Coordinates of C-alpha atoms and ligand atoms in Angstrom, one line a residue:
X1 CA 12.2 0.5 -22.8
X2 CA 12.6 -3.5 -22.7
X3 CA 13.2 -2.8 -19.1
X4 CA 11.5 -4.7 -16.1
X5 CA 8.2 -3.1 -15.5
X6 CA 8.7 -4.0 -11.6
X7 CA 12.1 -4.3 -10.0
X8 CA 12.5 -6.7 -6.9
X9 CA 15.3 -6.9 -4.2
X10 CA 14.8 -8.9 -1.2
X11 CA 16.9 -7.9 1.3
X12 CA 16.7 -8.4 4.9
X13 CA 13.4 -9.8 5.2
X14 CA 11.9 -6.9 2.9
X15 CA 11.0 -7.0 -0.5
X16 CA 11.8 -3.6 -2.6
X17 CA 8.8 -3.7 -5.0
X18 CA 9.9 -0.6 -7.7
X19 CA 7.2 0.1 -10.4
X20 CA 9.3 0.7 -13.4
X21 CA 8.5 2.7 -16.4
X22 CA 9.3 5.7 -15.6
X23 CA 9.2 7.6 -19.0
X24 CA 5.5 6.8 -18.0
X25 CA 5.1 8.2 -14.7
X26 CA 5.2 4.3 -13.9
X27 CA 1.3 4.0 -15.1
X28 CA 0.1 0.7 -15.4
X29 CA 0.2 -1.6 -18.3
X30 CA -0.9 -5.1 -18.7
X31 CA 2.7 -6.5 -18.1
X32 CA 3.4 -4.2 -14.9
X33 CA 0.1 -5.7 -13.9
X34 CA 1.1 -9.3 -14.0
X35 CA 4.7 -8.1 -13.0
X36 CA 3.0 -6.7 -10.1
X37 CA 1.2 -9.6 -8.9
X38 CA 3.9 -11.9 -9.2
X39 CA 6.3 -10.3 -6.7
X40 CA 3.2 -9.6 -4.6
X41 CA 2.7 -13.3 -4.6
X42 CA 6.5 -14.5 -4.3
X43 CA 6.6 -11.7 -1.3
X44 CA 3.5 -13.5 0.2
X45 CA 4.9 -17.4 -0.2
X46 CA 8.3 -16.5 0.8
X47 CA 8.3 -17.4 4.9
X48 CA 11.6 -15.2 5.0
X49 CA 9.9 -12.2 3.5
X50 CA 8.2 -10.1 6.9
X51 CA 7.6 -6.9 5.4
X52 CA 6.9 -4.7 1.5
X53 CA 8.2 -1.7 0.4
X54 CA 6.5 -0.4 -2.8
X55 CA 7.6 2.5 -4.7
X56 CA 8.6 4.0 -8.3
X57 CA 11.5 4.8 -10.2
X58 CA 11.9 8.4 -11.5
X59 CA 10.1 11.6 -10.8
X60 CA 6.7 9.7 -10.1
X61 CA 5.0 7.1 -8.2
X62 CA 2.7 6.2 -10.3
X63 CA 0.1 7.8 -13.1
X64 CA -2.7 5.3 -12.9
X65 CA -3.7 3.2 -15.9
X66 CA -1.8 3.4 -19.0
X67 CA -4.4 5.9 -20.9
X68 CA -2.5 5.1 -24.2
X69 CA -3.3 1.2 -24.1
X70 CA -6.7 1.5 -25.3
X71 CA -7.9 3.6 -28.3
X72 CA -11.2 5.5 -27.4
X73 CA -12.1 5.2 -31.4
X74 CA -12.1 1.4 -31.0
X75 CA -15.7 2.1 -29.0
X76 CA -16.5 1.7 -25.5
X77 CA -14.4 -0.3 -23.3
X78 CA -15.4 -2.9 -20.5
X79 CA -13.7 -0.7 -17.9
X80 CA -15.2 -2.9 -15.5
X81 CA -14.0 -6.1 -16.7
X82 CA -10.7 -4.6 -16.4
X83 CA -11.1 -3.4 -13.0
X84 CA -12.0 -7.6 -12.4
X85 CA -8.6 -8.5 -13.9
X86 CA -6.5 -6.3 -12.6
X87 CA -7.0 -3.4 -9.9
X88 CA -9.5 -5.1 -7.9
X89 CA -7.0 -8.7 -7.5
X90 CA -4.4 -5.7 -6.4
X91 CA -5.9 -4.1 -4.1
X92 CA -7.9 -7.1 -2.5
X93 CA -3.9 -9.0 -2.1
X94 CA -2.3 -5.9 -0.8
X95 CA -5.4 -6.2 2.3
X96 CA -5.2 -9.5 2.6
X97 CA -1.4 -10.1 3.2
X98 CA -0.2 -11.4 6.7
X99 CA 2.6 -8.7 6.4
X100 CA 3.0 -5.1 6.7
X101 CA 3.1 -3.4 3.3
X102 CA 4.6 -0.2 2.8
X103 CA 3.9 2.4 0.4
X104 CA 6.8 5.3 -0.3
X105 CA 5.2 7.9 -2.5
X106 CA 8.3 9.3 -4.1
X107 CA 6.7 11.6 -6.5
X108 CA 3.2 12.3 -8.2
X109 CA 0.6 9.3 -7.8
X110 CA -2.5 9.6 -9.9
X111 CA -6.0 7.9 -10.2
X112 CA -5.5 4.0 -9.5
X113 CA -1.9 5.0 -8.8
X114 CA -3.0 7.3 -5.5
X115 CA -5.1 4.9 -4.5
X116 CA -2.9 1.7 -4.7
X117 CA -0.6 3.6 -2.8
X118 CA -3.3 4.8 -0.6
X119 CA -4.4 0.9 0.2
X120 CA -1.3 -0.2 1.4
X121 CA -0.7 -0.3 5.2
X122 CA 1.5 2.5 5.8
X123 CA 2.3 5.6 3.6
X124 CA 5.2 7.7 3.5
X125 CA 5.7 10.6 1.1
X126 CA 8.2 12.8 -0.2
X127 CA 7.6 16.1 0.5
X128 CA 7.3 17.0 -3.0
X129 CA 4.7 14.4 -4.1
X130 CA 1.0 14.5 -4.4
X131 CA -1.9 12.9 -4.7
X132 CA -4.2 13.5 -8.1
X133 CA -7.8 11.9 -8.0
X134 CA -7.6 12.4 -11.6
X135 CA -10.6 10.2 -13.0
X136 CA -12.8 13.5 -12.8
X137 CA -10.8 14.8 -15.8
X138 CA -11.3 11.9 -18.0
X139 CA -14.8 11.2 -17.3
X140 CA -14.5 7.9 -14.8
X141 CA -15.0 7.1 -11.5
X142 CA -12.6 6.5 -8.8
X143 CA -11.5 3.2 -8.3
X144 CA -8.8 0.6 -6.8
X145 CA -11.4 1.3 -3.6
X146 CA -10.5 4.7 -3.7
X147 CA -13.7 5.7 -2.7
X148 CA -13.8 3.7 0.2
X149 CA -10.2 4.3 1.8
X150 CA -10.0 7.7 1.2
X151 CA -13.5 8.3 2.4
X152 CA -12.5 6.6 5.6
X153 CA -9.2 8.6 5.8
X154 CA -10.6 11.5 5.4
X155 CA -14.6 11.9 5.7
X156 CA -17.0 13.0 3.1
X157 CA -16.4 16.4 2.5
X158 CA -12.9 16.3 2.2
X159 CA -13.8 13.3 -0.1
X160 CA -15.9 14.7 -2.7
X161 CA -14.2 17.8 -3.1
X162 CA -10.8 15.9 -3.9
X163 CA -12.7 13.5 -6.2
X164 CA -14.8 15.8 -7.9
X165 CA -12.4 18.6 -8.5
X166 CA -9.5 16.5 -9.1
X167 CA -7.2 19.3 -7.2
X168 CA -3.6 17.9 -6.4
X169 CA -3.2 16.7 -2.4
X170 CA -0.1 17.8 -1.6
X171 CA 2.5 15.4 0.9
X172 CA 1.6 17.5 4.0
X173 CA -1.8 18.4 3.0
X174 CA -2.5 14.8 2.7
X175 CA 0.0 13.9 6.5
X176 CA -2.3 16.9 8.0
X177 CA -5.7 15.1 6.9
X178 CA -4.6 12.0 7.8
X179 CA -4.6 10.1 4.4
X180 CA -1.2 9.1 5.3
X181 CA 1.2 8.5 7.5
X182 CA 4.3 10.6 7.4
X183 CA 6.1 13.2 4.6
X184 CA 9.8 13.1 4.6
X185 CA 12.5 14.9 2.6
X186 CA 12.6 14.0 -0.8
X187 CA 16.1 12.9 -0.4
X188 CA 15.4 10.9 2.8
X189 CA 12.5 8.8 1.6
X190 CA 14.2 5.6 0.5
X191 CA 16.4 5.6 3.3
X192 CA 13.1 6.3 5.5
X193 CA 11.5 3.6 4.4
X194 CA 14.3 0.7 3.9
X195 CA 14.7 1.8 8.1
X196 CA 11.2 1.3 8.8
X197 CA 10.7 -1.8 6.5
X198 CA 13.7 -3.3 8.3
X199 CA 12.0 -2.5 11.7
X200 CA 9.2 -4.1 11.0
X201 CA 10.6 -7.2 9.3
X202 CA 12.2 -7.6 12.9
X203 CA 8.7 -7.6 14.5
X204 CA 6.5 -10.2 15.7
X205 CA 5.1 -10.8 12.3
X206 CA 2.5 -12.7 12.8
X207 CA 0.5 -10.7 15.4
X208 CA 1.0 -7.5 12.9
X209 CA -0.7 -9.5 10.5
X210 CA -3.4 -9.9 12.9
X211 CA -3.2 -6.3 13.8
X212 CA -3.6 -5.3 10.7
X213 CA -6.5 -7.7 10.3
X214 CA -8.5 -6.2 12.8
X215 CA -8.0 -2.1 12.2
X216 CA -9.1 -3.1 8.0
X217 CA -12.0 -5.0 9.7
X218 CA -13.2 -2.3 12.1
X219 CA -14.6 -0.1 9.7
X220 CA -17.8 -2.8 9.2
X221 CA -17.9 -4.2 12.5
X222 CA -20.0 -2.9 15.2
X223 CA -17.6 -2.6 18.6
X224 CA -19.1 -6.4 19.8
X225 CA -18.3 -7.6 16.5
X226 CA -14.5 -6.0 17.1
X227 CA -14.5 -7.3 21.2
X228 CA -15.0 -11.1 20.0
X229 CA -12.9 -10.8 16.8
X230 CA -10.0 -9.2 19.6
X231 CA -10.5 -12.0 21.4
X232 CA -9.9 -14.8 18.8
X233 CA -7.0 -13.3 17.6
X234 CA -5.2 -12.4 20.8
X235 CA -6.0 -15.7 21.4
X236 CA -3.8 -16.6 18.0
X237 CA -1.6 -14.3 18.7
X238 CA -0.9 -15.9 22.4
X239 CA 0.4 -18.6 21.1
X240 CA 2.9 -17.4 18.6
X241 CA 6.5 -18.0 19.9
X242 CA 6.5 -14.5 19.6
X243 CA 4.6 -13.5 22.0
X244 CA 6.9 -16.2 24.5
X245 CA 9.5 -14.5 23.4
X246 CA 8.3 -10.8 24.2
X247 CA 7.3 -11.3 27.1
X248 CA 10.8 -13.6 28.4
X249 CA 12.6 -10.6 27.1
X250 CA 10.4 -8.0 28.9
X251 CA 11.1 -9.7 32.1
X252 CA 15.0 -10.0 31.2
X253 CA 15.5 -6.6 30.5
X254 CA 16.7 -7.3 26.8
X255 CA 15.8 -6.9 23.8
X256 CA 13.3 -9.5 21.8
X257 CA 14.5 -11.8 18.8
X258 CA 11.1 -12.3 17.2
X259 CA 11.4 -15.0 14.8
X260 CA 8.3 -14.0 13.0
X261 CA 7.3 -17.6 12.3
X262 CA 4.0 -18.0 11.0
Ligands
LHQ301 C1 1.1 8.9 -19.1 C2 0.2 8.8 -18.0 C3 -0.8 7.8 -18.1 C4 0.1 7.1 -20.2 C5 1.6 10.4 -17.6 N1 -0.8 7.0 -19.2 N2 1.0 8.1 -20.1 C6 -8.8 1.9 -14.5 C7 -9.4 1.0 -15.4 C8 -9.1 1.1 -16.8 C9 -8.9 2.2 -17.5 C10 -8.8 3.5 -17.1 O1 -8.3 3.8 -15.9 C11 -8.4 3.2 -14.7 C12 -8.0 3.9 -13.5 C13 -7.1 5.1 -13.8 O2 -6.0 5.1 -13.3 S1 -7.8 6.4 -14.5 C14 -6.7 7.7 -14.3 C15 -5.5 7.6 -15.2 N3 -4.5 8.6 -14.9 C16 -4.6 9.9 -15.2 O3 -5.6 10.3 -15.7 C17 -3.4 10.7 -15.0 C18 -2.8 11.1 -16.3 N4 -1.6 11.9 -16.0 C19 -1.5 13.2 -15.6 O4 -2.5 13.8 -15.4 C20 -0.2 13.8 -15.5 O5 0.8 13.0 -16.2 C21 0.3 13.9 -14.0 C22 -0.6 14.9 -13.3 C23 0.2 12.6 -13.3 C24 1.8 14.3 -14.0 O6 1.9 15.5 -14.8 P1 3.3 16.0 -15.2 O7 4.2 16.0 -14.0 O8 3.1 17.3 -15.9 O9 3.9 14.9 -16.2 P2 3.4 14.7 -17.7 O10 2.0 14.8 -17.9 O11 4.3 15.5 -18.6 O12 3.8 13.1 -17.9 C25 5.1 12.7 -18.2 C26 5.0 11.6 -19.3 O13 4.2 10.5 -18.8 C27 4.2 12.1 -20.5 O14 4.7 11.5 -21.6 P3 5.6 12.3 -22.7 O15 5.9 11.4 -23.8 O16 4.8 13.5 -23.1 O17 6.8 12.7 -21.9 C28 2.8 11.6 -20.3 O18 2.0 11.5 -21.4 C29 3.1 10.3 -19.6 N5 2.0 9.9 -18.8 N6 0.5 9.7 -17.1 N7 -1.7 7.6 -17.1

């Protein structure tokens, strides 16, 4: 208690984003939400910063919302107005950042936990964690765009059974359906992701931004839509020093020093 709710290291290129109350499971509070945010934010603004872990401290990921901040016996909450103020701005930044954002589920992720986790860019799991769509059990709706992503992940069926039942995903359930990317070894996760964080924060930065751009935009584009919108950023990213770069290292037989200026 009195701790941090987020931690922050910045360390070669990366920024270690650690949800922190872990007597909590690391559920969400209003000061882990602003907490939150804020590194998001000084991540985003900080040219030296190319890439995002996020994880938790402790046994969990993260539990969803605090379900102890609000007393059902005060009357019905604005659920929705809190979804305004705080999920939605989350997930909506996590999209929208020009860098690659990585999620390391190291334990149980629940409700708007699983699917924060779920909306960043690439998700690794320890083999022991899972995935809880746990609004069923308390009488609410999926959110953080839940409904959405993991309906894209996964299809329909797959879903509405996980969403209505509320049945734990297990790491390599969820690898095997393709609601993330990889499960590790519990005791290799961290190390897992610091090495592909680093990777990445070597990369040409700003045409994985772009990448990343256009696979979140193909799910409402029709493929001419997605041909033009290929074309306009390859056009961007043609004229990244990057790309220069790249391709004079190709031809030299050596490896490429992106800068990842953007
Ligand atoms: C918790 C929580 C928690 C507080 C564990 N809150 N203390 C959006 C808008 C606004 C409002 C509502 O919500 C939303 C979106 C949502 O996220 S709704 C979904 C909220 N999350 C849940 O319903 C999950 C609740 N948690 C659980 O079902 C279990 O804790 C899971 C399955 C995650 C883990 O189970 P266990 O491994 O058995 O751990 P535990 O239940 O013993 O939890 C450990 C401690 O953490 C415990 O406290 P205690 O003092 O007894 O040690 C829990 O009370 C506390 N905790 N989740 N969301």
């Amino acid at each position: 208690m009195g701790e941090d709710p987020v931690l922050v290291e910045m360390e070669d290129g990366v920024a270690h984003i650690t949800l922190n109350r872990p007597e909590r499971l690391n559920a969400f509070n209003a000061p882990m939400h602003v907490a939150l945010m804020d590194a998001l934010n000084a991540a985003d603004d900080d040219q030296s910063i190319r890439a995002v872990v996020l994880t938790g401290s402790g046994r969990g990921f993260c539990a969803g919302q605090d379900l102890g901040d609000r007393d059902p016996a005060d009357g019905a909450p604005d659920l929705g107005a809190t979804l305004d103020a705080t999920f939605n701005p989350l997930v909506r930044k996590i999209r929208r950042m020009n860098i690659p954002v990585l999620c390391a589920v190291n334990g149980v992720a629940a409700g708007a936990g699983a699917n924060v986790a779920l909306a960043c860019d690439i998700v690794i799991a320890a083999r022991s964690a899972k995935f809880i769509q746990a609004f069923s059990r308390i009488g609410l709706v999926p959110d953080c765009g839940g409904t959405w992503t993991i309906t894209h992940l996964i299809g329909e069926a797959r879903a509405k059974a996980i969403m209505l039942t509320g049945e734990p995903v297990a790491a390599e359930q969820a690898q095997s359906w393709g609601m993330i990317w990889k499960v590790v070894d519990d005791d290799q996760l961290a190390a897992k992701a610091r090495t592909m964080a680093r990777s990445l924060a070597r990369g040409a930065t700003v045409g994985l931004g772009l990448t990343k751009r256009l696979v979140q935009a193909a799910a409402s584009n029709t493929l001419d839509d997605q041909l033009d919108m290929e074309r306009d950023l390859q056009r961007e990213a043609g004229k990244t020093s990057d790309y220069a770069e790249g391709v004079t290292a190709f031809m030299e037989k050596r490896p490429a020093q992106f800068t990842g200026k953007r």
